[in-house]
Short mmCIF file of C-alpha atoms in Angstrom, two decimals:
data_model
loop_
_atom_site.label_atom_id
_atom_site.label_comp_id
_atom_site.label_asym_id
_atom_site.label_seq_id
_atom_site.Cartn_x
_atom_site.Cartn_y
_atom_site.Cartn_z
CA MET J 1 107.31 149.07 9.03
CA ASN J 2 104.85 146.36 10.03
CA PRO J 3 101.25 147.53 9.42
CA VAL J 4 100.10 146.36 12.84
CA VAL J 5 102.85 148.29 14.57
CA THR J 6 101.97 151.34 12.47
CA VAL J 7 98.26 151.08 13.30
CA MET J 8 99.01 150.46 16.95
CA GLY J 9 101.25 153.51 17.13
CA GLY J 10 98.68 155.72 15.43
CA LEU J 11 95.90 154.53 17.68
CA VAL J 12 97.97 155.10 20.80
CA VAL J 13 98.89 158.64 19.77
CA ALA J 14 95.28 159.46 18.90
CA GLY J 15 93.62 157.74 21.81
CA VAL J 16 95.86 157.86 24.85
CA VAL J 17 94.64 161.28 26.01
CA ALA J 18 90.98 160.51 25.32
CA LEU J 19 91.13 157.33 27.38
CA GLY J 20 93.40 158.68 30.06
CA ILE J 21 95.90 155.87 29.51
CA THR J 22 99.40 156.56 30.78
CA THR J 23 102.52 155.82 28.77
CA ALA J 24 103.63 153.36 31.45
CA TYR J 25 100.35 151.46 31.12
CA VAL J 26 100.73 151.31 27.33
CA ARG J 27 104.25 149.92 27.63
CA ARG J 28 103.18 147.31 30.16
CA HIS J 29 99.86 146.40 28.54
CA PRO J 30 100.10 146.85 24.75
CA LEU J 31 97.57 144.13 23.94
CA GLU J 32 95.01 145.50 26.38
CA THR J 33 95.60 149.02 25.06
CA PHE J 34 95.02 147.88 21.49
CA VAL J 35 91.70 146.32 22.54
CA LYS J 36 90.56 149.48 24.33
CA LEU J 37 91.46 151.76 21.45
CA THR J 38 89.97 149.62 18.69
CA ARG J 39 86.70 149.28 20.58
CA ARG J 40 86.64 153.03 21.15
CA GLY J 41 87.28 153.36 17.40
CA MET J 42 84.19 151.25 16.64
CA ARG J 43 82.04 153.53 18.77
CA ASN J 44 83.59 156.64 17.19
CA ALA J 45 82.70 155.20 13.78
CA GLY J 46 79.04 155.19 14.79
CA PHE J 47 78.69 151.60 15.92
CA ALA J 48 76.37 150.89 18.84
CA ARG J 49 77.43 148.36 21.46
CA LYS J 50 74.63 145.84 22.02
CA THR J 51 74.12 142.72 24.11
CA LEU J 52 72.02 139.59 24.23
CA THR J 53 71.89 136.65 26.62
CA LEU J 54 72.21 133.03 25.54
CA PRO J 55 70.03 130.31 27.13
CA ASN J 56 73.03 129.25 29.24
CA GLY J 57 73.17 132.76 30.74
CA ALA J 58 76.25 133.94 28.87
CA ARG J 59 76.06 137.58 27.78
CA ILE J 60 77.14 138.18 24.19
CA VAL J 61 78.33 141.60 23.07
CA TYR J 62 78.33 142.88 19.50
CA PHE J 63 78.63 146.16 17.61
CA GLU J 64 76.11 147.26 14.99
CA GLY J 65 76.15 150.13 12.51
CA GLY J 66 75.18 151.17 9.00
CA ARG J 67 71.81 151.12 7.28
CA GLY J 68 72.27 149.22 4.04
CA ALA J 69 69.76 146.80 2.59
CA ARG J 70 72.30 143.98 2.92
CA THR J 71 73.83 142.83 6.20
CA VAL J 72 77.49 141.90 6.66
CA VAL J 73 78.44 140.01 9.82
CA LEU J 74 82.13 140.17 10.82
CA VAL J 75 83.53 137.30 12.89
CA HIS J 76 86.99 137.66 14.46
CA GLY J 77 89.62 135.01 15.12
CA VAL J 78 90.84 133.40 18.34
CA ASN J 79 92.24 135.76 21.00
CA ASP J 80 90.75 138.69 19.09
CA GLN J 81 87.57 140.76 19.46
CA ALA J 82 85.13 142.90 17.50
CA GLY J 83 87.44 145.93 17.53
CA THR J 84 89.82 144.13 15.19
CA TRP J 85 87.55 145.26 12.31
CA VAL J 86 87.85 148.99 13.12
CA SER J 87 89.80 149.83 9.94
CA VAL J 88 87.17 148.31 7.62
CA ALA J 89 83.89 148.46 9.56
CA GLY J 90 83.29 152.18 9.04
CA PRO J 91 83.77 152.10 5.25
CA LEU J 92 81.57 149.00 5.00
CA ALA J 93 78.85 150.71 7.05
CA LYS J 94 78.45 153.27 4.27
CA GLU J 95 77.06 150.50 2.05
CA PHE J 96 75.78 147.79 4.40
CA ARG J 97 74.33 147.14 7.80
CA VAL J 98 77.40 145.82 9.63
CA ILE J 99 77.54 143.62 12.72
CA ALA J 100 80.79 142.71 14.49
CA ILE J 101 80.49 140.10 17.23
CA ASP J 102 82.60 139.34 20.29
CA LEU J 103 82.58 135.53 20.23
CA PRO J 104 82.03 133.84 23.62
CA GLY J 105 84.97 134.29 25.97
CA HIS J 106 86.42 137.04 23.76
CA GLY J 107 86.17 140.82 24.13
CA ASP J 108 83.34 141.57 26.54
CA SER J 109 81.35 138.38 25.84
CA GLY J 110 80.93 135.69 28.47
CA PRO J 111 81.44 133.19 29.84
CA ALA J 112 84.46 134.47 31.72
CA THR J 113 85.72 131.01 32.65
CA GLY J 114 85.49 127.44 31.43
CA PRO J 115 85.85 125.71 28.06
CA LEU J 116 84.75 127.42 24.83
CA PRO J 117 83.52 124.61 22.55
CA MET J 118 82.81 125.34 18.90
CA LYS J 119 79.14 124.56 19.52
CA LEU J 120 78.96 127.51 21.94
CA LEU J 121 80.68 129.84 19.46
CA THR J 122 78.28 128.91 16.66
CA GLU J 123 75.27 129.22 18.99
CA ALA J 124 76.33 132.77 19.84
CA LEU J 125 76.73 133.69 16.18
CA THR J 126 73.32 132.16 15.43
CA ALA J 127 71.70 134.15 18.23
CA VAL J 128 73.14 137.45 16.95
CA ILE J 129 72.08 136.74 13.37
CA ASP J 130 68.59 135.62 14.45
CA ARG J 131 68.09 138.92 16.23
CA HIS J 132 68.07 140.79 12.92
CA PRO J 133 65.33 140.78 10.31
CA GLN J 134 67.25 140.30 7.06
CA PRO J 135 66.48 136.80 5.74
CA ARG J 136 69.99 136.40 4.29
CA ILE J 137 73.35 137.77 5.38
CA THR J 138 76.96 137.88 4.24
CA LEU J 139 79.38 136.25 6.68
CA VAL J 140 83.01 137.38 6.82
CA GLY J 141 85.20 135.31 9.11
CA ASN J 142 88.91 135.62 9.90
CA SER J 143 90.93 132.63 11.11
CA MET J 144 88.83 130.82 13.74
CA GLY J 145 85.99 133.20 12.87
CA GLY J 146 86.00 131.68 9.40
CA TRP J 147 85.76 128.23 10.97
CA VAL J 148 82.75 129.31 13.01
CA SER J 149 81.24 130.93 9.91
CA MET J 150 81.65 127.74 7.87
CA LEU J 151 79.90 125.73 10.57
CA TYR J 152 77.04 128.24 10.64
CA ALA J 153 76.77 128.32 6.83
CA ALA J 154 76.72 124.52 6.61
CA ASP J 155 73.87 124.39 9.14
CA HIS J 156 71.94 127.39 7.74
CA PRO J 157 72.65 127.54 4.00
CA SER J 158 69.44 129.42 3.23
CA ARG J 159 70.48 132.27 5.55
CA VAL J 160 73.90 132.93 3.96
CA GLU J 161 73.97 134.78 0.64
CA HIS J 162 77.78 135.00 0.56
CA LEU J 163 80.50 133.43 2.70
CA VAL J 164 83.88 135.17 2.90
CA LEU J 165 86.72 133.19 4.45
CA GLU J 166 89.73 135.29 5.40
CA ASP J 167 92.73 133.07 6.25
CA SER J 168 90.20 130.72 7.83
CA SER J 169 91.05 127.72 9.96
CA GLY J 170 88.81 124.69 10.40
CA MET J 171 90.22 122.16 7.94
CA THR J 172 92.57 119.43 9.19
CA TRP J 173 96.14 120.73 8.91
CA ASP J 174 99.45 120.16 10.69
CA LEU J 175 100.09 123.11 13.01
CA SER J 176 102.80 121.44 15.07
CA ASP J 177 105.37 124.04 14.02
CA VAL J 178 103.24 126.93 15.33
CA PRO J 179 104.20 128.05 18.87
CA MET J 180 100.60 128.47 20.05
CA PHE J 181 101.66 129.23 23.63
CA PRO J 182 105.04 130.98 23.41
CA LYS J 183 107.25 130.62 26.46
CA ASN J 184 109.83 133.29 25.65
CA ARG J 185 110.49 136.27 23.38
CA GLU J 186 112.01 134.10 20.66
CA GLU J 187 108.89 131.95 20.37
CA ALA J 188 106.63 135.00 20.61
CA LEU J 189 108.52 136.71 17.77
CA ARG J 190 108.27 133.56 15.66
CA LEU J 191 104.53 133.41 16.24
CA MET J 192 104.05 137.11 15.50
CA ARG J 193 105.97 136.80 12.24
CA MET J 194 103.74 133.90 11.25
CA VAL J 195 100.74 136.14 11.92
CA HIS J 196 102.07 139.46 10.60
CA GLY J 197 104.70 138.46 8.03
CA PRO J 198 108.35 137.34 8.10
CA GLN J 199 109.72 140.89 8.21
CA ALA J 200 107.44 142.11 11.00
CA LYS J 201 109.15 144.23 13.63
CA ILE J 202 107.44 143.69 16.97
CA ALA J 203 108.39 145.69 20.07
CA ASP J 204 109.87 143.80 23.01
CA ALA J 205 107.02 145.03 25.23
CA MET J 206 104.53 143.38 22.89
CA LEU J 207 106.49 140.12 22.89
CA ASP J 208 106.69 140.17 26.68
CA SER J 209 102.95 140.75 26.90
CA ILE J 210 102.25 137.82 24.57
CA VAL J 211 104.40 135.51 26.70
CA ARG J 212 102.85 136.78 29.95
CA LEU J 213 99.28 136.23 28.73
CA ALA J 214 99.85 133.10 26.62
CA LEU J 215 98.10 130.64 28.91
CA THR J 216 95.28 132.95 30.00
CA ARG J 217 93.99 134.08 26.62
CA PRO J 218 90.84 132.49 25.11
CA GLN J 219 92.78 130.13 22.84
CA ALA J 220 93.49 127.75 25.72
CA ARG J 221 89.78 127.62 26.56
CA VAL J 222 88.86 126.94 22.92
CA LEU J 223 91.26 123.99 22.83
CA GLU J 224 89.90 122.81 26.19
CA GLY J 225 86.44 122.78 24.60
CA GLY J 226 87.60 120.23 22.02
CA ILE J 227 87.91 121.04 18.33
CA ILE J 228 88.54 117.72 16.58
CA GLY J 229 84.85 116.90 16.24
CA SER J 230 84.19 120.29 14.66
CA VAL J 231 86.64 120.19 11.76
CA VAL J 232 84.96 121.14 8.50
CA ASP J 233 86.60 118.64 6.14
CA GLY J 234 83.43 116.59 5.67
CA ARG J 235 81.17 119.62 5.29
CA LEU J 236 82.95 121.71 2.68
CA ALA J 237 81.01 120.25 -0.24
CA SER J 238 77.77 121.48 1.37
CA LEU J 239 78.87 125.13 1.11
CA THR J 240 76.97 125.80 -2.11
CA MET J 241 76.45 129.54 -1.60
CA PRO J 242 78.99 131.91 -3.22
CA VAL J 243 82.26 131.54 -1.28
CA THR J 244 85.26 133.86 -1.51
CA LEU J 245 88.60 133.09 0.10
CA ILE J 246 90.71 136.18 0.86
CA TRP J 247 94.21 135.15 1.85
CA GLY J 248 97.36 136.95 2.94
CA ALA J 249 100.33 135.97 0.77
CA HIS J 250 102.63 135.80 3.81
CA ASP J 251 100.39 133.83 6.19
CA GLY J 252 102.73 131.59 8.20
CA ILE J 253 99.94 129.95 10.23
CA LEU J 254 97.82 128.74 7.30
CA PRO J 255 100.01 129.12 4.21
CA ARG J 256 98.96 129.35 0.60
CA ALA J 257 99.04 125.55 0.25
CA TYR J 258 96.29 125.36 2.88
CA ALA J 259 94.29 128.08 1.09
CA GLU J 260 94.54 126.22 -2.21
CA ALA J 261 93.47 122.94 -0.59
CA LEU J 262 90.47 124.63 1.03
CA HIS J 263 89.61 126.39 -2.22
CA ALA J 264 89.68 123.12 -4.17
CA ARG J 265 87.22 121.47 -1.79
CA ILE J 266 84.51 124.16 -1.83
CA PRO J 267 82.35 124.03 -4.96
CA GLY J 268 82.67 127.16 -7.11
CA ALA J 269 84.76 129.08 -4.57
CA THR J 270 87.13 131.84 -5.62
CA LEU J 271 90.52 132.56 -4.08
CA GLN J 272 91.97 136.09 -3.87
CA ILE J 273 95.52 136.67 -2.61
CA VAL J 274 96.41 139.90 -0.78
CA GLU J 275 100.12 140.38 -1.41
CA GLU J 276 100.83 142.85 1.40
CA ALA J 277 99.21 140.81 4.16
CA ALA J 278 99.75 137.72 6.27
CA HIS J 279 97.17 136.09 8.57
CA ILE J 280 94.95 139.15 9.17
CA PRO J 281 94.52 141.04 5.87
CA HIS J 282 91.73 143.28 7.17
CA ARG J 283 94.22 144.80 9.63
CA GLN J 284 97.43 144.47 7.65
CA ALA J 285 96.14 145.68 4.26
CA PRO J 286 92.68 147.13 4.92
CA VAL J 287 92.39 149.08 1.65
CA GLU J 288 93.15 146.03 -0.49
CA PHE J 289 90.97 143.82 1.71
CA LEU J 290 88.04 146.20 1.22
CA ARG J 291 88.59 146.34 -2.54
CA VAL J 292 88.56 142.55 -2.88
CA LEU J 293 85.60 142.17 -0.53
CA ARG J 294 83.50 144.78 -2.33
CA GLU J 295 84.25 143.29 -5.74
CA SER J 296 83.27 139.84 -4.49
CA LEU J 297 80.01 141.07 -3.00
CA ARG J 298 79.12 143.03 -6.13
CA ALA J 299 79.79 139.97 -8.28
CA SER J 300 77.59 137.73 -6.14
CA ALA J 301 74.81 140.34 -6.06
CA GLY J 302 74.94 140.58 -9.85
CA ALA J 303 74.81 136.82 -10.26
CA GLU J 304 71.86 136.64 -7.87
CA ALA J 305 70.01 139.32 -9.83
CA GLU J 306 70.56 137.40 -13.09
CA ARG J 307 69.21 134.19 -11.56
CA ARG J 308 66.06 136.02 -10.58
#
């Protein structure tokens, strides 16, 4: 069974009563239900919901937990939100201070309307990081969150002790075969199998929800904000901090060839493949994702200690 379907089913069973969500609502709104339950899961794991306001007036929401000496900042992908990290945030909080942001226009972060340019997304990430006292942080970004993280790291190399790119976009690549805005169940299933693996079994209600919301989700606003000027191709060589790529073996959006090309262009980067995952390893194979992440962070901490 597809890991996302399994997680979704477990969360619904555990959380429907607590949230007072009816079965009919769950069937009609599976995406919205997943968001509600994962965000409730973050709070149940001890994460506090916090806010700050950007100079343009947009309110940014993030979750914070843990008390470690090192800080890990988790940055989700397009159309996602901070709750996506619920399966790994709690375990990480036992070792680190952990921050999970809602990027602008995602989750509960504003603005509610209008374009979402990359500059705005990186400004929000900068504001959240600047609010915390640790001089250096570890950035973990999935998909578009990895793109935003690369832009931040290129602009603030002294603030990033380790950059973790999980199936990260941002480099020029042909995505013309990806049905970004599916118009029917067939296209939605194709997209979901690119995200969750070729054997993924996705309920019809989920496919219908994806089609219904396709043009109203944040992705359209990100594209409206213009992304061509923010591609990272020319900035990859400047990422001189330790960089780890964690990649799902079955990613159909950004396949292994993309991962290898990105890996080759970042000095000293390492590439780790998660065999049981596709585009979102932290949700699809959280135990393996955590193992690889922890090993990478321990290795970089040891190398840093030797340099000192």
